[in-house]
Amino acid sequence: MIISKSTKKFPNSKLRFVAVIHWMLDVGCWMLDVTAKPPLFTRLSLAAVVIVALGLLSSSHLLTAEPPAPAAKVHQVPMLSPEEELKTFQLPAGYKMELVLSDPDIKEPVLAVFDGNGRMYVAEMRTYMQDIDGRGEEEPMSRISRHESTKGNGVFDKHTVYLDHLVLPRAVLPLDDRVLVGVTDSADITLHRDSRRDGVADESKVWYRGGPRGLNLEQQPSGLVWGLDNWIYLTCDSYRLRWNGNGAPLKESTPANGGQWGLAQDDYGKMWWSNAGAEKGLWHFQTPILYGAIDVANEKPEDFNQVWPLVGLADVQAGPLRYRPEDKTLNYFTGCAGQTIYRGDRLPPDLYGNVFLPEPVGRLIRRATVKVEDGITKIENPHSKSEFLRSTDPNFRPVNMTTGPDGCLYIVDMYRGIIQEGNWVREGSYLRGRVKELGLQNNIGRGRIWRLTHQDYQPGPQPHMLDETPAQLVQHLENPNGWWRDTAQRMLIVKGDRSVVPSLVKMAETSANHLARLHAMWTLEGLGALTPQLVREKLHDDHAMVRAGAIRAAETLLENGHPELIGDVQNLVHDTDPTVVLQAVMTSKRLEWPDWKKTAQAIVVGSPSQGVKEIGGQLLVDPPKIVGNFTERQQEQLQRGQEIFRSVCFACHGFDGKGMPMPGHDGGTLAPPLAGSKTVVQGDAVLRVLLHGLAGPVNGKTYGAQMVPMGANTDDWIADVACYVRKAFGNEGPLVTKRDVRRVRKANEGRAVPWTIEELSAASPIPIESHAGWKLSASHNPGDINKLVDGDDATRWSSNDLQSPGMWIQIEFPEKTEVAGLVLDSTRSPNDYPLGYEIEASDDGHTWGRPVLRGRGVDAVTDILFRKPVKIRFLRVTLTQTSKWNSWSIHEFRVLKPAVK
C-alpha cells in the first residue's frame, strides 16, 4: 500500500522504479544508525531491500500494469422466511395466502398434483440452476415427494419421498394408486405404484416409450393432463396418448400446440396453452387443439400481455427491451408458465372458470376472466394496470398452480434467485451481469407451496376416493368442484368396471347439472360403453356445451363403424349456438367427410356469427406445405423437421419463418427471419448456429431472444430441422445429412460460446456469381454443358446414359481461382445425383494430382465442402460408382469460394 501511494504520481515505469528505490533507501536509512557501523542484521536487511528492488526491476511490467478493475458491487438480494415472505403479498380484499409446505420438506418445487385421497405429489427439480452456469443439472438427484394430511384437516403432516434419484421431473399424473411420471431429457413416461403403502413407490415400469430427448430444459414437454375426452395431453409434443388398460397407450397425432411449461383444462375439455419463449401468455384456446391451434384478433385486449409487477430489478433476459426504464419493472409477459383454470367451490363464485397465469419473472400471478361471445372465447385482466397477486420479494417465483380437492387454489413457489435456465445466463449475456450484481445465483435450495383462501369460505373436505367403490365414484361426477369430477372420471376409466354403466346412462340423461351429464357421457365413452342412441339424444340436449360435447364424443363411434350418426352431426351446422356449429365443422373436417369443405364454406359465408366466420375461416385454410420433388426418405425427413420447428423453433421465429412479433415493439420480432436468410441456405452456417447458438446483433439489429445451442440433440435431429428451414418459407437451400452435422460438430467440438453473425459470415463459403471466361466440358452430352450455369433450374445437363465410373464434367477457369466447395443441384431430377464421386484439380488440364476429395451423394443436392480451399485453374468431377437405373443430371452447378475474412 505504501509503494502504491509513493509511485502513484509517477506514470513512467523508470520513474516509478526510482521512486521505489528512493522509498527503500529511506527505509534502509531509518533502519540504520548512520553515525554508527551497521550491525550484521541491519546490513542483511538492507541487502534484502536491494534484492527486492532488483527483482522489481526485472519485473517492471508489474509496475506498469494498470490496477485490476474493481468487481461490480454485489447488492445481495436476501432470502426471507415463509413468515416474512407472507407479508410481501399484495391481494384483493378478503383473500389471503396460507403456507402449506416449505423447505426443508421440499426444495425447488415445480408442480403439485393430488391423488384420489388428496395426497399431494410435488416434483422437486433439486439440481435446477444450483450455480450461475447450471452445472450438474442432469445429475439424478431430483425427486417426487408425497405429502399427506393424516388428520384430514388440510395440514400436511406426513412426508415421504415417493420417487428419488430422478433427472429433473416435470410431469406427474396420479391415476388410481398408480402414478405416471415424465422426466427431463426423456420422452418416456413411466408408471409407478406404492404397493406397500409406505409412501414410497416400489413398482415401476415404462408405460410409454418415447426415447431420449436432447432439447434444452425449457423446451421439453410438461402437462400430462387427462382430458375430458379421455386423452392425455402434453405440451411441446404434437401427439396425445390414451390409457389402454395395462398395455401400451394409444397414440394419435395432433396439430402443434405451441405450449411450453404448464397446461390447463376448462370445464369443457379445452386445453389452454402458454409459451414463455414466444412471450405468449395464454393462446390457442379458441378450439380443442385436436382441430388446430387457432387464435383470433379480438380474443384479448391489446394491453393484455402487459404486466404490472412490484419488483423492479431489471433482471430480465431481453434486457432494456423488456423492462420499464422509469422503475425497472417487467413490462410484458416473458416467463408465463404453469397456468390453471380455477374450477373449485371454496372461493368467491366470480373466480370460477377464470384462468390464473403465474409470471415468475415478474413475481406475480395474472387473473384472466373468460367469456364466450358469439362463438369467440375472450379473456381480459379485470385488475386494470395491476395484478391479482403480486409480491415485493424478488425470490417469489410462482411456476405452477392447481385447483385442490378442498376447492382452494394452490400456488407452487420455487422461491429462488435465478429462474432462467443456464443457456440464457451465459457469459456475455445481459442477464448474467444483473444476476451477479444482485447475487441471485446464491439464492437456491428453497421452495414453498401456498394455498389461496378467502375470508368468507372454508376449505372443503379431504377425499377418500382410493377407498371407494365405482358406484360411489359416479356420484362425484355431480360435485361442484371440477377436481372431484375429473378425478372420479379418470379413476372409473382406469378401473374399467362396467357395472356402473346403467347409473352413468341415467346421469347423462337426467341430471340437472349439465356438467354431470357431460362427464357421465365421456365416462361411458372411456369405458367403451357409449351408444349411438345416447349420443343422438345428447346431440339435442338443452345445453349447447353438452351438444358440442356429444359431437366430439360421436367421433369415437363414427371411427368405429357407426356412419348412421353422420347425418345427425351434419344437421347441427344449423344449430343456434356458434360453438355447436363450429364443432360440427371441426368434426367433419377431422373425419374428412366427402364434400366437408364445400358444406363448411357455405356455412361460414352464410353465418351471421362472427365466431363462425373467423374461426371457421381458419379451419378452411390448409397449412402451408413444402413444395418440391423429393424422395420418400426426404419427405419423411422434412416432415420430422417441420414437427420439430412447430414444437420448438416457432416460439421465436414464428410459424411463417418471419419472426415472432414482439409485443410492444412495432415491427420488432423475437428472432431474425428465416425466410430469405443467407445464413440458413448457404454453407454450414445453419448447422453451426443449431449446434452452438447465435449471440449479438444480426445485421445491426438486436432481437428479443437469443438463439441457444441445440447441440445436445442427435445429428439426425439437427439435420431434420436444418433441412426443413432450408426448404420452407420460400427458401431453396440444399438438404443436409447427419454426416454433414457430424462433420461440423467435430470441426467445432472445442467451441464453448455461441457464434456471432460476423464469425459466421467469415466462416461460410459463398457462391461465385460471375461465370465470365469459364469453359465447361463433359465426357457425355457436352452440347448441353452450359446449362449447368445458366441460372435456370428448369434446364439441366444430363449424361443421357447410366452413371458409370470415369464419367466426368470439367471447368476451366480463366485464371487460378480459390475454390472452397461445390453444389450439384439435381432437385428437379431427384434420383440423378452422383452415387460416388471424386474431385480433382490441375494447373494445365493434363496433369492431375491426387483427388482433392472423395465422397458420395445421398440426395438431390450434393453439397461438397473441401477440407481447405484450393487454388486451381482446372476442376473436374468424376463418377466412381455405377447406377443400374439413373443417369447423372445437374440443373444448377455452383462453385463456392471462401468467405471474405
mmCIF file with all atom_site columns, C-alpha atoms in Angstrom, residues 79-184:
data_model
loop_
_atom_site.group_PDB
_atom_site.id
_atom_site.type_symbol
_atom_site.label_atom_id
_atom_site.label_alt_id
_atom_site.label_comp_id
_atom_site.label_asym_id
_atom_site.label_entity_id
_atom_site.label_seq_id
_atom_site.pdbx_PDB_ins_code
_atom_site.Cartn_x
_atom_site.Cartn_y
_atom_site.Cartn_z
_atom_site.occupancy
_atom_site.B_iso_or_equiv
_atom_site.pdbx_formal_charge
_atom_site.auth_seq_id
_atom_site.auth_comp_id
_atom_site.auth_asym_id
_atom_site.auth_atom_id
_atom_site.pdbx_PDB_model_num
ATOM 1   C CA . MET A 1 79  ? -33.876 -14.692 1.252   1.00 0.00 ? 79  MET A CA 1
ATOM 2   C CA . LEU A 1 80  ? -36.877 -14.400 3.533   1.00 0.00 ? 80  LEU A CA 1
ATOM 3   C CA . SER A 1 81  ? -38.502 -16.890 5.835   1.00 0.00 ? 81  SER A CA 1
ATOM 4   C CA . PRO A 1 82  ? -42.015 -18.034 4.851   1.00 0.00 ? 82  PRO A CA 1
ATOM 5   C CA . GLU A 1 83  ? -43.422 -15.800 7.566   1.00 0.00 ? 83  GLU A CA 1
ATOM 6   C CA . GLU A 1 84  ? -41.530 -12.822 6.177   1.00 0.00 ? 84  GLU A CA 1
ATOM 7   C CA . GLU A 1 85  ? -42.460 -13.630 2.572   1.00 0.00 ? 85  GLU A CA 1
ATOM 8   C CA . LEU A 1 86  ? -46.132 -13.844 3.549   1.00 0.00 ? 86  LEU A CA 1
ATOM 9   C CA . LYS A 1 87  ? -46.043 -10.148 4.428   1.00 0.00 ? 87  LYS A CA 1
ATOM 10  C CA . THR A 1 88  ? -44.863 -9.240  0.911   1.00 0.00 ? 88  THR A CA 1
ATOM 11  C CA . PHE A 1 89  ? -48.003 -10.430 -0.918  1.00 0.00 ? 89  PHE A CA 1
ATOM 12  C CA . GLN A 1 90  ? -50.498 -7.971  -2.325  1.00 0.00 ? 90  GLN A CA 1
ATOM 13  C CA . LEU A 1 91  ? -54.007 -9.411  -2.905  1.00 0.00 ? 91  LEU A CA 1
ATOM 14  C CA . PRO A 1 92  ? -57.565 -8.131  -3.409  1.00 0.00 ? 92  PRO A CA 1
ATOM 15  C CA . ALA A 1 93  ? -59.524 -7.534  -0.222  1.00 0.00 ? 93  ALA A CA 1
ATOM 16  C CA . GLY A 1 94  ? -60.759 -10.686 1.515   1.00 0.00 ? 94  GLY A CA 1
ATOM 17  C CA . TYR A 1 95  ? -58.130 -13.043 0.066   1.00 0.00 ? 95  TYR A CA 1
ATOM 18  C CA . LYS A 1 96  ? -55.183 -14.441 1.959   1.00 0.00 ? 96  LYS A CA 1
ATOM 19  C CA . MET A 1 97  ? -52.294 -16.825 1.436   1.00 0.00 ? 97  MET A CA 1
ATOM 20  C CA . GLU A 1 98  ? -51.653 -19.786 3.723   1.00 0.00 ? 98  GLU A CA 1
ATOM 21  C CA . LEU A 1 99  ? -48.399 -21.743 3.852   1.00 0.00 ? 99  LEU A CA 1
ATOM 22  C CA . VAL A 1 100 ? -48.931 -25.406 3.019   1.00 0.00 ? 100 VAL A CA 1
ATOM 23  C CA . LEU A 1 101 ? -45.387 -26.760 2.563   1.00 0.00 ? 101 LEU A CA 1
ATOM 24  C CA . SER A 1 102 ? -41.933 -25.253 2.790   1.00 0.00 ? 102 SER A CA 1
ATOM 25  C CA . ASP A 1 103 ? -38.262 -26.073 2.808   1.00 0.00 ? 103 ASP A CA 1
ATOM 26  C CA . PRO A 1 104 ? -36.667 -28.231 4.135   1.00 0.00 ? 104 PRO A CA 1
ATOM 27  C CA . ASP A 1 105 ? -39.565 -30.642 3.457   1.00 0.00 ? 105 ASP A CA 1
ATOM 28  C CA . ILE A 1 106 ? -39.449 -29.575 -0.194  1.00 0.00 ? 106 ILE A CA 1
ATOM 29  C CA . LYS A 1 107 ? -36.777 -27.878 -2.294  1.00 0.00 ? 107 LYS A CA 1
ATOM 30  C CA . GLU A 1 108 ? -37.020 -26.391 -5.788  1.00 0.00 ? 108 GLU A CA 1
ATOM 31  C CA . PRO A 1 109 ? -40.675 -27.453 -6.345  1.00 0.00 ? 109 PRO A CA 1
ATOM 32  C CA . VAL A 1 110 ? -42.091 -27.063 -9.860  1.00 0.00 ? 110 VAL A CA 1
ATOM 33  C CA . LEU A 1 111 ? -45.521 -28.693 -9.718  1.00 0.00 ? 111 LEU A CA 1
ATOM 34  C CA . ALA A 1 112 ? -48.042 -30.155 -7.285  1.00 0.00 ? 112 ALA A CA 1
ATOM 35  C CA . VAL A 1 113 ? -50.885 -32.581 -8.019  1.00 0.00 ? 113 VAL A CA 1
ATOM 36  C CA . PHE A 1 114 ? -53.282 -34.599 -5.868  1.00 0.00 ? 114 PHE A CA 1
ATOM 37  C CA . ASP A 1 115 ? -54.319 -38.245 -5.941  1.00 0.00 ? 115 ASP A CA 1
ATOM 38  C CA . GLY A 1 116 ? -57.762 -39.608 -5.158  1.00 0.00 ? 116 GLY A CA 1
ATOM 39  C CA . ASN A 1 117 ? -57.170 -39.417 -1.414  1.00 0.00 ? 117 ASN A CA 1
ATOM 40  C CA . GLY A 1 118 ? -55.971 -35.820 -1.522  1.00 0.00 ? 118 GLY A CA 1
ATOM 41  C CA . ARG A 1 119 ? -52.299 -36.673 -1.087  1.00 0.00 ? 119 ARG A CA 1
ATOM 42  C CA . MET A 1 120 ? -50.064 -34.114 -2.719  1.00 0.00 ? 120 MET A CA 1
ATOM 43  C CA . TYR A 1 121 ? -47.245 -35.150 -5.079  1.00 0.00 ? 121 TYR A CA 1
ATOM 44  C CA . VAL A 1 122 ? -44.570 -32.496 -5.518  1.00 0.00 ? 122 VAL A CA 1
ATOM 45  C CA . ALA A 1 123 ? -41.977 -32.605 -8.311  1.00 0.00 ? 123 ALA A CA 1
ATOM 46  C CA . GLU A 1 124 ? -38.699 -31.169 -6.994  1.00 0.00 ? 124 GLU A CA 1
ATOM 47  C CA . MET A 1 125 ? -36.022 -30.138 -9.514  1.00 0.00 ? 125 MET A CA 1
ATOM 48  C CA . ARG A 1 126 ? -33.266 -30.184 -6.925  1.00 0.00 ? 126 ARG A CA 1
ATOM 49  C CA . THR A 1 127 ? -30.451 -29.736 -9.435  1.00 0.00 ? 127 THR A CA 1
ATOM 50  C CA . TYR A 1 128 ? -32.000 -26.791 -11.297 1.00 0.00 ? 128 TYR A CA 1
ATOM 51  C CA . MET A 1 129 ? -29.524 -23.882 -11.643 1.00 0.00 ? 129 MET A CA 1
ATOM 52  C CA . GLN A 1 130 ? -27.583 -24.536 -8.466  1.00 0.00 ? 130 GLN A CA 1
ATOM 53  C CA . ASP A 1 131 ? -24.951 -22.123 -9.734  1.00 0.00 ? 131 ASP A CA 1
ATOM 54  C CA . ILE A 1 132 ? -24.916 -19.428 -12.391 1.00 0.00 ? 132 ILE A CA 1
ATOM 55  C CA . ASP A 1 133 ? -23.846 -21.897 -15.091 1.00 0.00 ? 133 ASP A CA 1
ATOM 56  C CA . GLY A 1 134 ? -26.309 -24.645 -14.200 1.00 0.00 ? 134 GLY A CA 1
ATOM 57  C CA . ARG A 1 135 ? -23.584 -27.222 -13.676 1.00 0.00 ? 135 ARG A CA 1
ATOM 58  C CA . GLY A 1 136 ? -24.722 -30.699 -12.685 1.00 0.00 ? 136 GLY A CA 1
ATOM 59  C CA . GLU A 1 137 ? -28.353 -30.183 -13.703 1.00 0.00 ? 137 GLU A CA 1
ATOM 60  C CA . GLU A 1 138 ? -28.594 -33.606 -15.281 1.00 0.00 ? 138 GLU A CA 1
ATOM 61  C CA . GLU A 1 139 ? -27.387 -35.457 -12.211 1.00 0.00 ? 139 GLU A CA 1
ATOM 62  C CA . PRO A 1 140 ? -30.119 -37.849 -10.933 1.00 0.00 ? 140 PRO A CA 1
ATOM 63  C CA . MET A 1 141 ? -30.616 -36.046 -7.643  1.00 0.00 ? 141 MET A CA 1
ATOM 64  C CA . SER A 1 142 ? -34.148 -34.716 -8.059  1.00 0.00 ? 142 SER A CA 1
ATOM 65  C CA . ARG A 1 143 ? -37.270 -36.369 -6.694  1.00 0.00 ? 143 ARG A CA 1
ATOM 66  C CA . ILE A 1 144 ? -41.029 -36.570 -6.300  1.00 0.00 ? 144 ILE A CA 1
ATOM 67  C CA . SER A 1 145 ? -42.175 -36.251 -2.723  1.00 0.00 ? 145 SER A CA 1
ATOM 68  C CA . ARG A 1 146 ? -45.590 -37.140 -1.307  1.00 0.00 ? 146 ARG A CA 1
ATOM 69  C CA . HIS A 1 147 ? -47.350 -35.246 1.461   1.00 0.00 ? 147 HIS A CA 1
ATOM 70  C CA . GLU A 1 148 ? -50.406 -36.323 3.380   1.00 0.00 ? 148 GLU A CA 1
ATOM 71  C CA . SER A 1 149 ? -52.798 -34.806 5.887   1.00 0.00 ? 149 SER A CA 1
ATOM 72  C CA . THR A 1 150 ? -53.294 -37.758 8.217   1.00 0.00 ? 150 THR A CA 1
ATOM 73  C CA . LYS A 1 151 ? -55.910 -35.889 10.257  1.00 0.00 ? 151 LYS A CA 1
ATOM 74  C CA . GLY A 1 152 ? -57.860 -34.712 7.221   1.00 0.00 ? 152 GLY A CA 1
ATOM 75  C CA . ASN A 1 153 ? -57.613 -31.079 8.310   1.00 0.00 ? 153 ASN A CA 1
ATOM 76  C CA . GLY A 1 154 ? -55.568 -29.783 5.356   1.00 0.00 ? 154 GLY A CA 1
ATOM 77  C CA . VAL A 1 155 ? -52.323 -29.741 7.340   1.00 0.00 ? 155 VAL A CA 1
ATOM 78  C CA . PHE A 1 156 ? -49.759 -31.940 5.596   1.00 0.00 ? 156 PHE A CA 1
ATOM 79  C CA . ASP A 1 157 ? -48.021 -33.718 8.440   1.00 0.00 ? 157 ASP A CA 1
ATOM 80  C CA . LYS A 1 158 ? -46.656 -36.864 6.787   1.00 0.00 ? 158 LYS A CA 1
ATOM 81  C CA . HIS A 1 159 ? -43.861 -36.501 4.263   1.00 0.00 ? 159 HIS A CA 1
ATOM 82  C CA . THR A 1 160 ? -42.231 -39.249 2.193   1.00 0.00 ? 160 THR A CA 1
ATOM 83  C CA . VAL A 1 161 ? -40.018 -39.440 -0.879  1.00 0.00 ? 161 VAL A CA 1
ATOM 84  C CA . TYR A 1 162 ? -42.203 -41.226 -3.413  1.00 0.00 ? 162 TYR A CA 1
ATOM 85  C CA . LEU A 1 163 ? -39.533 -41.409 -6.155  1.00 0.00 ? 163 LEU A CA 1
ATOM 86  C CA . ASP A 1 164 ? -35.879 -40.490 -5.746  1.00 0.00 ? 164 ASP A CA 1
ATOM 87  C CA . HIS A 1 165 ? -32.797 -40.110 -7.956  1.00 0.00 ? 165 HIS A CA 1
ATOM 88  C CA . LEU A 1 166 ? -34.617 -38.559 -10.917 1.00 0.00 ? 166 LEU A CA 1
ATOM 89  C CA . VAL A 1 167 ? -33.417 -36.174 -13.620 1.00 0.00 ? 167 VAL A CA 1
ATOM 90  C CA . LEU A 1 168 ? -35.500 -33.024 -13.189 1.00 0.00 ? 168 LEU A CA 1
ATOM 91  C CA . PRO A 1 169 ? -39.065 -34.464 -13.004 1.00 0.00 ? 169 PRO A CA 1
ATOM 92  C CA . ARG A 1 170 ? -41.540 -32.353 -14.941 1.00 0.00 ? 170 ARG A CA 1
ATOM 93  C CA . ALA A 1 171 ? -44.850 -34.244 -15.297 1.00 0.00 ? 171 ALA A CA 1
ATOM 94  C CA . VAL A 1 172 ? -46.880 -36.208 -12.734 1.00 0.00 ? 172 VAL A CA 1
ATOM 95  C CA . LEU A 1 173 ? -50.365 -37.703 -13.154 1.00 0.00 ? 173 LEU A CA 1
ATOM 96  C CA . PRO A 1 174 ? -51.930 -39.841 -10.387 1.00 0.00 ? 174 PRO A CA 1
ATOM 97  C CA . LEU A 1 175 ? -54.311 -42.433 -11.842 1.00 0.00 ? 175 LEU A CA 1
ATOM 98  C CA . ASP A 1 176 ? -55.666 -44.635 -9.037  1.00 0.00 ? 176 ASP A CA 1
ATOM 99  C CA . ASP A 1 177 ? -52.977 -45.964 -6.713  1.00 0.00 ? 177 ASP A CA 1
ATOM 100 C CA . ARG A 1 178 ? -50.605 -45.699 -9.681  1.00 0.00 ? 178 ARG A CA 1
ATOM 101 C CA . VAL A 1 179 ? -48.803 -42.597 -10.895 1.00 0.00 ? 179 VAL A CA 1
ATOM 102 C CA . LEU A 1 180 ? -47.478 -41.603 -14.317 1.00 0.00 ? 180 LEU A CA 1
ATOM 103 C CA . VAL A 1 181 ? -44.207 -39.656 -14.365 1.00 0.00 ? 181 VAL A CA 1
ATOM 104 C CA . GLY A 1 182 ? -42.190 -37.853 -17.040 1.00 0.00 ? 182 GLY A CA 1
ATOM 105 C CA . VAL A 1 183 ? -38.654 -36.539 -16.527 1.00 0.00 ? 183 VAL A CA 1
ATOM 106 C CA . THR A 1 184 ? -36.263 -34.268 -18.406 1.00 0.00 ? 184 THR A CA 1
#
